[in-house]
Coordinates of C-alpha atoms in Angstrom, one line a residue:
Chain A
X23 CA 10.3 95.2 -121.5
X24 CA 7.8 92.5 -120.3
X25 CA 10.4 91.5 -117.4
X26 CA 10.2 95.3 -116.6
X27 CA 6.8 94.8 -116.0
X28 CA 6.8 91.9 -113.7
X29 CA 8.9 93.3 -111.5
X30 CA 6.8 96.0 -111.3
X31 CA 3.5 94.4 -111.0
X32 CA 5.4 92.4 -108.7
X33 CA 6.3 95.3 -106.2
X34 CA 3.1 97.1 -106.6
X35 CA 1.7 93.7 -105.3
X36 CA 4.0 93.9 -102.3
X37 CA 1.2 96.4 -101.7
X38 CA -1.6 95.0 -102.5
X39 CA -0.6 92.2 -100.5
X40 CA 0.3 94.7 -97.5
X41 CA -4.1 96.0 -98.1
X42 CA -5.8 93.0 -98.5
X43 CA -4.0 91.6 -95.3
X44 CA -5.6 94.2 -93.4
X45 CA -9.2 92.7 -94.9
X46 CA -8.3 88.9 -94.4
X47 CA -7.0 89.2 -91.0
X48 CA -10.3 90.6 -89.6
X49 CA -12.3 88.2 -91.7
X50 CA -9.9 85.5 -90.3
X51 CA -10.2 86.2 -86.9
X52 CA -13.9 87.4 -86.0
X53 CA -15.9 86.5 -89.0
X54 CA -16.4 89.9 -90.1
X55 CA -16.4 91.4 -93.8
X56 CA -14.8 95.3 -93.6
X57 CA -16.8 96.5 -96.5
X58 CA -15.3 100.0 -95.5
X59 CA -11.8 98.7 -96.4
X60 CA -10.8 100.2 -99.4
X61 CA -13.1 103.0 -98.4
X62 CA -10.7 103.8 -95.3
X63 CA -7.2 103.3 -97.1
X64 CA -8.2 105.9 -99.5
X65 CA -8.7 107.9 -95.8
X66 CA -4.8 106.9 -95.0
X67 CA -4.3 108.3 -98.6
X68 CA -5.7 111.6 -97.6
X69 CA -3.7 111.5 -95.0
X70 CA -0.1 110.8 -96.2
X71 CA -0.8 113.8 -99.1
X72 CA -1.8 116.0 -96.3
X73 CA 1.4 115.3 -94.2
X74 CA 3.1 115.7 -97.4
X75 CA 1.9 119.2 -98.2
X76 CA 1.1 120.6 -95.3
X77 CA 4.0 119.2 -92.9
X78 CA 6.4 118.3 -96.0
X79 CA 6.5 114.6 -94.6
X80 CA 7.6 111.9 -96.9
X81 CA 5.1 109.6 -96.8
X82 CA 7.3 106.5 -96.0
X83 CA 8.1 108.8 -92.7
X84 CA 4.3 109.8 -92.0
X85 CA 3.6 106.0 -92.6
X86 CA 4.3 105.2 -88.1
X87 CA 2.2 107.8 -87.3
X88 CA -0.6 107.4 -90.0
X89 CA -0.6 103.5 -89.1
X90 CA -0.2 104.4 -85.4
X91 CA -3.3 106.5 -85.7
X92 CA -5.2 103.9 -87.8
X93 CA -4.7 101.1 -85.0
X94 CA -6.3 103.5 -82.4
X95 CA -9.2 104.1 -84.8
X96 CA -9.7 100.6 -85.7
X97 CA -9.6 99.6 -82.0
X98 CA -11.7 102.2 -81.3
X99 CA -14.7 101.6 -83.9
X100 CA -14.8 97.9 -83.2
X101 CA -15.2 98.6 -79.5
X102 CA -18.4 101.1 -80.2
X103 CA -19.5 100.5 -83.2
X104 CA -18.6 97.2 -84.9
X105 CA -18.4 94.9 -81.1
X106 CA -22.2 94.7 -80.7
X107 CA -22.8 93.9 -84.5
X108 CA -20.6 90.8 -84.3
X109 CA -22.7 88.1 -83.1
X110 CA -25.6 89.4 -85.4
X111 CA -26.7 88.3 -88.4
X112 CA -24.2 89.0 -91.6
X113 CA -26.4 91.5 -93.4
X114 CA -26.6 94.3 -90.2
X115 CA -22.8 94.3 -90.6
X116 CA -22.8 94.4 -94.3
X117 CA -25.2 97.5 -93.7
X118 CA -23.3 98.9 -91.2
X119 CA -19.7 98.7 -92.7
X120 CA -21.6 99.7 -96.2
X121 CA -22.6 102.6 -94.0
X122 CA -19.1 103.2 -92.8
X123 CA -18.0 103.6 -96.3
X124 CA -20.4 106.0 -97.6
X125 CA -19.8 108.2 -95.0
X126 CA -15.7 108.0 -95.8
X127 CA -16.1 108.5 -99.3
X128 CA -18.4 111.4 -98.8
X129 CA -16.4 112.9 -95.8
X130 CA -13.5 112.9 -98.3
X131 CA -15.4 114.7 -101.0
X132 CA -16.4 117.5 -98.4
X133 CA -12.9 117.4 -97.2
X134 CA -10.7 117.1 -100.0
X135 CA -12.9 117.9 -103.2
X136 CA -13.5 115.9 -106.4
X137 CA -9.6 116.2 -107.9
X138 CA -7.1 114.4 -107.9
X139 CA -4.4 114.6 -105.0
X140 CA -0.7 113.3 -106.2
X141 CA 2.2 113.7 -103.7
X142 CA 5.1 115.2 -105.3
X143 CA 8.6 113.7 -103.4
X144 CA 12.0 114.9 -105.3
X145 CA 12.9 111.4 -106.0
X146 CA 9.6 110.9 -108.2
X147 CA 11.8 110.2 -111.6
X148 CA 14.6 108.6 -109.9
X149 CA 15.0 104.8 -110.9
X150 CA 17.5 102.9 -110.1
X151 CA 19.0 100.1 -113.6
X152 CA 19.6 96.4 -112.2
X153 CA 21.1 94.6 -114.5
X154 CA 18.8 95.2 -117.5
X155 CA 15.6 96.3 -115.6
X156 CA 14.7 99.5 -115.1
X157 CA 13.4 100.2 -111.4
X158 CA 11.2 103.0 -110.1
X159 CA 13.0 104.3 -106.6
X160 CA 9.7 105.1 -105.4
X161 CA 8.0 101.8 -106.1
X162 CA 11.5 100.0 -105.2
X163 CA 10.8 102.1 -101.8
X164 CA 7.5 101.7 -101.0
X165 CA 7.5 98.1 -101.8
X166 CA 10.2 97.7 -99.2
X167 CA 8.1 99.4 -96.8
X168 CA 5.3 97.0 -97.1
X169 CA 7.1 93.7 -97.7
X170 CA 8.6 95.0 -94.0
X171 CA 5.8 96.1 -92.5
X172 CA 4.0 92.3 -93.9
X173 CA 7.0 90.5 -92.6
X174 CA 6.7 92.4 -89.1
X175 CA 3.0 91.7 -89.0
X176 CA 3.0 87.7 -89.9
X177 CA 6.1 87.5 -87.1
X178 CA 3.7 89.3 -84.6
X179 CA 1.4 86.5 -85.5
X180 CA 3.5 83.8 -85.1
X181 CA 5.7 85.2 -81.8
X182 CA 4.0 87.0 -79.4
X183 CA 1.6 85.9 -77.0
X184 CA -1.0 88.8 -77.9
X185 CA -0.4 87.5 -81.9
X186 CA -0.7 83.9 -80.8
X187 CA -3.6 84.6 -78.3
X188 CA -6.1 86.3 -81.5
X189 CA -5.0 83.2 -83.6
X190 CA -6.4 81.1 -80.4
X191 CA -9.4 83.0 -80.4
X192 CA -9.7 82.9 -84.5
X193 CA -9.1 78.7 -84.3
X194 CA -11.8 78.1 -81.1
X195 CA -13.4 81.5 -79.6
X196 CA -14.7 78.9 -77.2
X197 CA -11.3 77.2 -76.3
X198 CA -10.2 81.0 -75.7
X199 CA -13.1 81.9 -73.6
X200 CA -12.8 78.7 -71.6
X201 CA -9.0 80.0 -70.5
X202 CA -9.6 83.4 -69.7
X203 CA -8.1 85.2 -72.4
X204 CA -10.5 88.5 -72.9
X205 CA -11.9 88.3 -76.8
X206 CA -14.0 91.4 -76.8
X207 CA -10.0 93.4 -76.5
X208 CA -8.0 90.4 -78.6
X209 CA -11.0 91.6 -81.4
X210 CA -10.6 95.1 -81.0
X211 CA -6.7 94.7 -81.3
X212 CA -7.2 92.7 -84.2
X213 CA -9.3 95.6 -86.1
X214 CA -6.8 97.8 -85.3
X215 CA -4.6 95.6 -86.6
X216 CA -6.2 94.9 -90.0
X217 CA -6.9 99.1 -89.9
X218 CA -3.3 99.9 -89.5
X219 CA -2.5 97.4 -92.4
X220 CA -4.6 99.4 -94.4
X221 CA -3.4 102.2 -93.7
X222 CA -0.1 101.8 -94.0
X223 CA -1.2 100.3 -97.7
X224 CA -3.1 103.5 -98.5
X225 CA 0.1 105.7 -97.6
X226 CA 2.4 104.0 -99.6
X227 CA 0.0 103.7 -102.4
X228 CA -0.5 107.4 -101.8
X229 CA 3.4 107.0 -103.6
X230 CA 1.8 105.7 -106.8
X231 CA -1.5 106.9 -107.3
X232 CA -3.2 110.1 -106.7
X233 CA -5.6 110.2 -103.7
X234 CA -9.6 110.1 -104.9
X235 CA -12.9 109.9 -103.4
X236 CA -13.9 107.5 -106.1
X237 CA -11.1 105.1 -106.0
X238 CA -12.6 103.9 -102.5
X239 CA -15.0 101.1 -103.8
X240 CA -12.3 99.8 -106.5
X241 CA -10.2 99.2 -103.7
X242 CA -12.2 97.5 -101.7
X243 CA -13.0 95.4 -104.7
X244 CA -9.1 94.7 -105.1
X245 CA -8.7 93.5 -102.1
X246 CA -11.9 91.0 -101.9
X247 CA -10.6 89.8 -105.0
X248 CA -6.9 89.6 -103.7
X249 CA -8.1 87.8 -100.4
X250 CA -10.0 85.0 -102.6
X251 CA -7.3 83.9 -105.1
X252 CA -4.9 84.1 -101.9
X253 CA -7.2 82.1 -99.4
X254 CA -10.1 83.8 -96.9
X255 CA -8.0 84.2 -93.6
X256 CA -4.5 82.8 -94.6
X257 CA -2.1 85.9 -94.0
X258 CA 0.2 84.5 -96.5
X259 CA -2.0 84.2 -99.2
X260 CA -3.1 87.6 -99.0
X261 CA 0.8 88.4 -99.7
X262 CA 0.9 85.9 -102.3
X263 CA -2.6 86.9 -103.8
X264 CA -1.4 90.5 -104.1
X265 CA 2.0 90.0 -105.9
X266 CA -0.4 87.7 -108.1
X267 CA -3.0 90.1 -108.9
X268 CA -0.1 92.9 -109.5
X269 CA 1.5 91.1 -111.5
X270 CA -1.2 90.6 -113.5
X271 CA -2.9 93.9 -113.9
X272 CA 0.6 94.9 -114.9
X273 CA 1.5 92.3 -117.6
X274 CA -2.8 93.3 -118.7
X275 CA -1.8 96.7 -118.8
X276 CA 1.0 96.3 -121.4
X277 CA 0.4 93.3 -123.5
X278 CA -3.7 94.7 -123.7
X279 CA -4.3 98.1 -122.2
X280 CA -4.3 99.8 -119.1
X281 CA -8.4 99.6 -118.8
X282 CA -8.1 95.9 -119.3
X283 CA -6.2 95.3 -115.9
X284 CA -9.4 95.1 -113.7
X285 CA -10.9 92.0 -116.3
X286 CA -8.1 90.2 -116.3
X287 CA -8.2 90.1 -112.4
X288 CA -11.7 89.2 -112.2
X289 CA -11.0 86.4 -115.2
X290 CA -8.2 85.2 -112.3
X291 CA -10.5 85.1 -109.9
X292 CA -13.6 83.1 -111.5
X293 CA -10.6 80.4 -112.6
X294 CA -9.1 80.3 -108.9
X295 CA -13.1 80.1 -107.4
X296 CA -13.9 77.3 -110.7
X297 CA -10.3 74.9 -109.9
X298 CA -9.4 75.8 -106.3
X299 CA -11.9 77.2 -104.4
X300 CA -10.2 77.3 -101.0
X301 CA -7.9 79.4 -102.8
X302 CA -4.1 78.9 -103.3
X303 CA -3.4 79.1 -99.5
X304 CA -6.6 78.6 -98.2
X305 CA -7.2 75.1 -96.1
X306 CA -10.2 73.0 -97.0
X307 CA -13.0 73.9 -95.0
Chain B
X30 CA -15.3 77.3 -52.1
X31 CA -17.5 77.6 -55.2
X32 CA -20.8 78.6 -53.9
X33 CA -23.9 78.2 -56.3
X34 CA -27.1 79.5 -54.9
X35 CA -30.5 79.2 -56.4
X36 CA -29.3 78.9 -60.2
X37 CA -31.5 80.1 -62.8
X38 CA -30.8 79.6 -66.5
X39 CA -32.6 79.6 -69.1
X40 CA -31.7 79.3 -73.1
X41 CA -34.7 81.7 -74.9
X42 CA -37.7 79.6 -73.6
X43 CA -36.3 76.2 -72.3
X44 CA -35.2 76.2 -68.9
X45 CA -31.7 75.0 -68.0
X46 CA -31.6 75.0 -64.6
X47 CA -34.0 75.7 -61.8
X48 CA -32.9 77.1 -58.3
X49 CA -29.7 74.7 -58.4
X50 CA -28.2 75.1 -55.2
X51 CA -24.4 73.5 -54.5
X52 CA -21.4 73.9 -52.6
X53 CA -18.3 72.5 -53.4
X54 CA -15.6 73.0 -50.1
X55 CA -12.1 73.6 -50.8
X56 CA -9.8 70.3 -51.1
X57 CA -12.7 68.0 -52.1
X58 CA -14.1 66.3 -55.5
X59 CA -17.7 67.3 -55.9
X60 CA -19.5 65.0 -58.7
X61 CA -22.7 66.0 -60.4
X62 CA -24.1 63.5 -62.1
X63 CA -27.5 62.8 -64.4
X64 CA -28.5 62.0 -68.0
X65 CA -28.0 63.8 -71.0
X66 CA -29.5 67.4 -70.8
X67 CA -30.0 67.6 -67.4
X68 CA -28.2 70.5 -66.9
X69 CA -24.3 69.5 -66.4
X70 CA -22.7 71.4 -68.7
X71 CA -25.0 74.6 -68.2
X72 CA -24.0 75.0 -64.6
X73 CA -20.2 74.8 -65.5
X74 CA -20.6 77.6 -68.1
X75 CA -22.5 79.8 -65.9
X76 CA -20.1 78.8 -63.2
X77 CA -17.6 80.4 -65.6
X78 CA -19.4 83.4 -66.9
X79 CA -19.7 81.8 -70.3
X80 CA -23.9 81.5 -69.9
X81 CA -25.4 84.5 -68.2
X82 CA -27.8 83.5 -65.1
X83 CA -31.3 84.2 -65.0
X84 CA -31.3 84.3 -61.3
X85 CA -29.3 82.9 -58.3
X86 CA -25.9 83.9 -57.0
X87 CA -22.5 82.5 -57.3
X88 CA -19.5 82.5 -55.3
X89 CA -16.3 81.9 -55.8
X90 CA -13.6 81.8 -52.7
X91 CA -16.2 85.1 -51.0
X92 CA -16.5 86.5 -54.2
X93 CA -19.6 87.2 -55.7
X94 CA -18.9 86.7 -59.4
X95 CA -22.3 86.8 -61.0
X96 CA -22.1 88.3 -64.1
X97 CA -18.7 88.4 -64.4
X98 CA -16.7 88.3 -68.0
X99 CA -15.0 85.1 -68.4
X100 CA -11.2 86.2 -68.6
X101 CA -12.1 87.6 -65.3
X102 CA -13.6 84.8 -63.4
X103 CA -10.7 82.7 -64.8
X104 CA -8.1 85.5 -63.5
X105 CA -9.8 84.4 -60.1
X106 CA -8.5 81.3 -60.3
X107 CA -11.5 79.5 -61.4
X108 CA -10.3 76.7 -63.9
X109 CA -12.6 74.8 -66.3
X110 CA -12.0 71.9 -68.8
X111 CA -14.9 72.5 -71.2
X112 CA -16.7 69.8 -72.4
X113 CA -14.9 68.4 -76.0
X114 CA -11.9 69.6 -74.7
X115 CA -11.8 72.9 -76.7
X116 CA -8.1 73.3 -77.6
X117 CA -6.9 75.3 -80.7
X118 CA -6.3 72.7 -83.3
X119 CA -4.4 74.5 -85.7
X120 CA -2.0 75.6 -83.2
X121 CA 1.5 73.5 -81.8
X122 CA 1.1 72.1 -78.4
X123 CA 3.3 74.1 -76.5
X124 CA 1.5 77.5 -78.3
X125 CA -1.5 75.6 -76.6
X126 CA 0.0 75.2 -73.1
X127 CA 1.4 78.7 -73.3
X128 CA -2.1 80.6 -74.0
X129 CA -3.0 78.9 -71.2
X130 CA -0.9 81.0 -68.6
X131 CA -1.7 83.8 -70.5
X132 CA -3.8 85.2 -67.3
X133 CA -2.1 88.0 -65.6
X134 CA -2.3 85.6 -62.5
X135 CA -0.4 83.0 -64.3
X136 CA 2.1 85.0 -66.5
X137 CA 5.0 85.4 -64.2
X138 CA 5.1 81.7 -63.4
X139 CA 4.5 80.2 -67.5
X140 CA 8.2 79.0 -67.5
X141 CA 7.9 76.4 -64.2
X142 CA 4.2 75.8 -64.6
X143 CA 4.9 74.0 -68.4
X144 CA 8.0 72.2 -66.8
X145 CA 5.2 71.2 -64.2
X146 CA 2.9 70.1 -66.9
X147 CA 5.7 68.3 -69.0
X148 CA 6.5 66.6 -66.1
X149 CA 2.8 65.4 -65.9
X150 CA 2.2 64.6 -69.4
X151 CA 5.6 63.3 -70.6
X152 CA 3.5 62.6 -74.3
X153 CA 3.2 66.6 -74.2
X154 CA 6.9 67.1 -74.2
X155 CA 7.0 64.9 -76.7
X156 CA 4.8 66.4 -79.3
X157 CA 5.2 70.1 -78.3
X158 CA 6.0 70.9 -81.9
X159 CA 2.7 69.2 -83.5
X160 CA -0.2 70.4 -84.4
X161 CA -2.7 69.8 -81.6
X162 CA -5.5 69.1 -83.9
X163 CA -2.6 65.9 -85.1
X164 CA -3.1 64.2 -81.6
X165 CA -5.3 61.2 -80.3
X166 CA -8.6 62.2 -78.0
X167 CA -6.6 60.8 -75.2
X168 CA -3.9 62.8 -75.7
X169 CA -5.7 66.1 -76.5
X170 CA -7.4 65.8 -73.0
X171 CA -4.3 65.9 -71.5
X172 CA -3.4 68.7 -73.3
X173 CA -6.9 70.5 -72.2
X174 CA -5.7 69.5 -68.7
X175 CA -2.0 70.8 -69.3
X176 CA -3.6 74.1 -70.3
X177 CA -6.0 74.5 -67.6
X178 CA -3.1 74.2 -65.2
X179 CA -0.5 76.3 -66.8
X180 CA -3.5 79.0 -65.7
X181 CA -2.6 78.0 -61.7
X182 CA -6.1 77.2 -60.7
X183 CA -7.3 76.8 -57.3
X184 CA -10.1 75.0 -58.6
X185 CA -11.3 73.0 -61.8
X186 CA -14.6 72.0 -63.4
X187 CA -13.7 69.3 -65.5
X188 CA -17.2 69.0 -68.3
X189 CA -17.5 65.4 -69.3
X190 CA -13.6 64.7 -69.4
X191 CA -14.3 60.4 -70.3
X192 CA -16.5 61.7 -72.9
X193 CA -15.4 59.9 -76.3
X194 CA -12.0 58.3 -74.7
X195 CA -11.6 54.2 -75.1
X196 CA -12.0 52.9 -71.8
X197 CA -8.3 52.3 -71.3
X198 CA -7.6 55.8 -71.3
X199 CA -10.5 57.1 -69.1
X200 CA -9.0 55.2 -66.2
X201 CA -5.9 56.9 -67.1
X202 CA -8.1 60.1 -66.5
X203 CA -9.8 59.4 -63.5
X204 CA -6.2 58.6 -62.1
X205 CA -4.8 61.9 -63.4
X206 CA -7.8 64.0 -61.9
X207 CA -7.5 61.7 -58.2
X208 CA -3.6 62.4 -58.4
X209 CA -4.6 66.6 -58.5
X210 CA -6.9 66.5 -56.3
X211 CA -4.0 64.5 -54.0
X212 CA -1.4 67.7 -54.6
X213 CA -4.6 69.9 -53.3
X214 CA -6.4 70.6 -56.1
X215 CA -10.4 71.4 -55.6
X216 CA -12.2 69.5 -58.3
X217 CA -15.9 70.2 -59.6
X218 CA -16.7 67.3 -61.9
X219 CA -19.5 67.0 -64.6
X220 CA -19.9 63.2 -65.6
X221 CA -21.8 60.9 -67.3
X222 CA -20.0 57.8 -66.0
X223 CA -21.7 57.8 -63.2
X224 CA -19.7 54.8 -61.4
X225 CA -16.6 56.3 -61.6
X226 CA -17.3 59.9 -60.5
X227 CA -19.1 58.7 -57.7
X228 CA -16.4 56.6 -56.6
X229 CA -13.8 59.1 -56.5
X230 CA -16.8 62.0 -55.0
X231 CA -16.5 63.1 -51.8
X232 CA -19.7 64.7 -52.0
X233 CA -22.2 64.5 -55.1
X234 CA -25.6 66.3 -56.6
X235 CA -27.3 64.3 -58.9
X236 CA -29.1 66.9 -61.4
X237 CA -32.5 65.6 -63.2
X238 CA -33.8 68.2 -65.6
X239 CA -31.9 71.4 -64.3
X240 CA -33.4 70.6 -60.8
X241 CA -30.7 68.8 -57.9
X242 CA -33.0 66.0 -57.5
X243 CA -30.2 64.3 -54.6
X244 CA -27.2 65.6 -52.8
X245 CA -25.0 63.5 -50.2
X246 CA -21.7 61.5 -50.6
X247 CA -20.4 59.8 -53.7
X248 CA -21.1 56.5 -51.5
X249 CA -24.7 57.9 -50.5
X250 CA -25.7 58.1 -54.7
X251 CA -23.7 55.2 -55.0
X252 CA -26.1 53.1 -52.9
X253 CA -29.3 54.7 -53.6
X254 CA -32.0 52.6 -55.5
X255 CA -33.0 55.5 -57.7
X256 CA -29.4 56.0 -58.9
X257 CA -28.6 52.5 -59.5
X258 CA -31.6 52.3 -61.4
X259 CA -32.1 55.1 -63.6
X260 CA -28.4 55.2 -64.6
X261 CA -26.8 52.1 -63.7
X262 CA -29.1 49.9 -65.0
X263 CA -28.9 47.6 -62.2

């Protein structure tokens, strides 16, 4: 029963993993906190119930286009909106991705109303039995999808020149003016990046939980807190960060209660911030 | 080659440099020499679009590339090794030496340009998998030099290259930056050694608070009272 819970907490950290990634890699890279984060997954939520009732698209198909989508937004609102705010002090972004946020969650409440949206796919009850556990399909699924989509992203990272070249420019943005490569479109890749995480994240959470204005802001608190245990701007520790925090919400929800879930990963985070503040796979600054 | 014409810069209400004019002609070293703060490293960053100039013109090979972005000025040709070498410590060497050819005028060639450079830097080869941040300053300014070329310049502003190096190894990279400019490289080069950059100048500016105080040939500083006073020390 407890083991059950692991393994779920576990693949509904895949997730969480698969969200804060989008948050840590544009932190990593340009310096910038997306307070819209959780804010614009929510938007990817939206999205993924839409396709499903409108299009009758399963979300782990709408998830290329939704993410496809997301990249060109991403790119697009760093180049006009977010570009000029990057060399200016920290609180004008903070106000303007705060900004950013409250016009999401408010868009989606003209949109899409106060209720809840839940996507309905026939294999909702499915599950499949391991050995003793007992496995939802859908999480089994949807944490496939984002362990992939995570694995695909830190390879892009790590292989290609464009990946390599916004590491460059994360490590010395001086070194990577001083050889030509062109920072103001490696940064807007990068947000487009980190948005398509995001919203990749928000589809497949779409799976799990219903869609809500509200659950914005508790998002982007998930993630910040995800990003700190696992180390600000280490891709891996996001992943390892979110199976951590799933984990334990999970274990929280059964052994306490469900409401409990949220302390228990704050109580995480003030011991990872008290013993290890870089956090697990953050270097030393 | 590289054509600098009345410079102005300014950083908010000091003044960089004042009406610099220089010329540096294609196949030659050009040396600009003078104390700390006179201006050295300013010119090479407006030189490469890094600093935006209050007034003046520059040139590169007919081009007017005032104002230019950086990746484009590069993508010219235009190399520069910055002052403190500037490579990407957290990344291996040969991720280092690849970025470097990342240019669309240097893609196509990466493969043969890092043979090029290996062959240059032997040490390079050797360490291609280590962290560049693991290496000595000597070798790290050889890696800064690697990268510069796998970019095919036609010309280079080297910023302070002895800077920080045991005396041993600067020779090492004057001898590296004569040897380029023997294959045909064009060299601009910003020093504070003053005896050794001169020597190897054929033709020098000596910069006294972001004004060109002297121009002539490495010899022509080289003998001049003023020079061997104020920073020889003879």
């Amino acid at each position: 029963m407890i083991l059950d819970q692991v393994v779920t907490g576990l693949l509904t950290g895949l997730i969480y993993g698969l969200l804060a990634l989008g948050l840590s890699v544009i932190f990593g890279v340009m310096r910038i906190v997306n307070f819209a984060h959780g804010e614009m997954s929510v938007v990817a939520m939206y999205a993924a119930w839409a396709a499903a009732r409108y299009l009758g698209l399963d979300p782990l198909l709408s998830l290329i286009p939704i993410a496809a989508i997301f990249f060109g937004a991403g790119y697009l609102l760093q180049r006009g909106l977010i570009q000029p705010f990057v060399s200016r002090p920290d609180y004008m972004q903070f106000i303007l991705l705060i900004s950013v946020a409250l016009i999401l969650t408010n868009g989606a409440l003209l949109v899409f109303g106060p209720e809840a949206r839940g996507i309905q796919v026939d294999y909702a009850f499915d599950s499949y039995e391991i050995g003793t556990f007992l496995i939802d399909k859908v999480r089994l699924l949807a944490a496939g999808a984002a362990l992939t989509l995570t694995g695909l992203l830190l390879a892009f990272f790590r292989f290609t020149l464009t990946g390599k070249a916004i590491r460059a420019a994360a490590d010395n943005r001086t070194g990577a003016q001083v050889i030509g490569l062109d920072i103001g479109k490696l940064y807007a890749v990068t947000f487009g990046i980190g948005t398509a995480s995001l919203g990749a994240a928000g589809v497949l959470m779409a799976l799990l939980n219903d869609a809500i204005p509200r659950l914005g802001p508790e998002l982007t608190l998930l993630s910040f807190v995800i990003v700190i245990v696992g180390g600000l701007g280490s891709m891996t520790g996001a992943l390892a960060g979110g199976v951590l925090i799933g984990v334990s919400e999970a274990l929280a929800g059964t052994l306490l209660q469900p409401s409990l879930k949220s302390m228990f990963s704050f109580a995480l985070l003030v011991l990872i911030l008290l013993l290890r503040p870089q956090g697990l796979l953050g270097e030393r600054s | 080659m590289l054509d600098v014409e009345n410079l102005d810069l300014a950083y908010g209400d000091s003044r960089a440099l004042n009406g610099v004019s220089l010329s540096v002609a294609a196949g030659t070293i050009t040396s600009v020499v003078g104390g700390n703060g006179a201006g050295k490293t300013s010119l090479i960053r407006a030189c490469a679009g890094m600093v935006p100039a209050q007034g003046g013109r520059i040139r590169f090979d007919g081009t007017d590339i005032t104002g230019w972005a950086p990746h484009r000025i590069c993508d010219l040709g235009l190399g520069q090794v910055a002052e403190g070498r500037q490579i990407f410590p957290s990344l291996p060497v040969l991720d280092n030496l690849e970025l470097g050819a990342a240019l669309p005028r240097a893609r196509k060639a990466a493969k043969q340009s890092l043979e090029k450079v290996f062959a240059l830097f032997p040490r390079l080869a050797e360490r291609k998998a280590q962290r560049a941040g693991t290496l000595s300053g000597g070798e790290q300014q050889m890696l800064a030099i690697g990268r510069c070329l796998m970019g095919l310049p036609r010309l280079i502003m080297f910023d302070e290259p002895s800077l920080g190096l045991a005396p041993a190894v600067v020779k090492e990279m004057f001898a590296i930056i004569e040897g380029l400019h023997r294959d045909g490289m064009t060299v601009l080069l910003v020093e504070q050694n003053v005896v050794h950059s001169l020597k190897i100048a054929h033709h020098a500016v000596l910069l006294e608070n972001g004004v060109a105080a002297m121009a002539g040939t490495g010899a022509d500083l080289l003998a001049d009272d003023r020079v061997r006073q104020a920073y020889l020390g003879l």
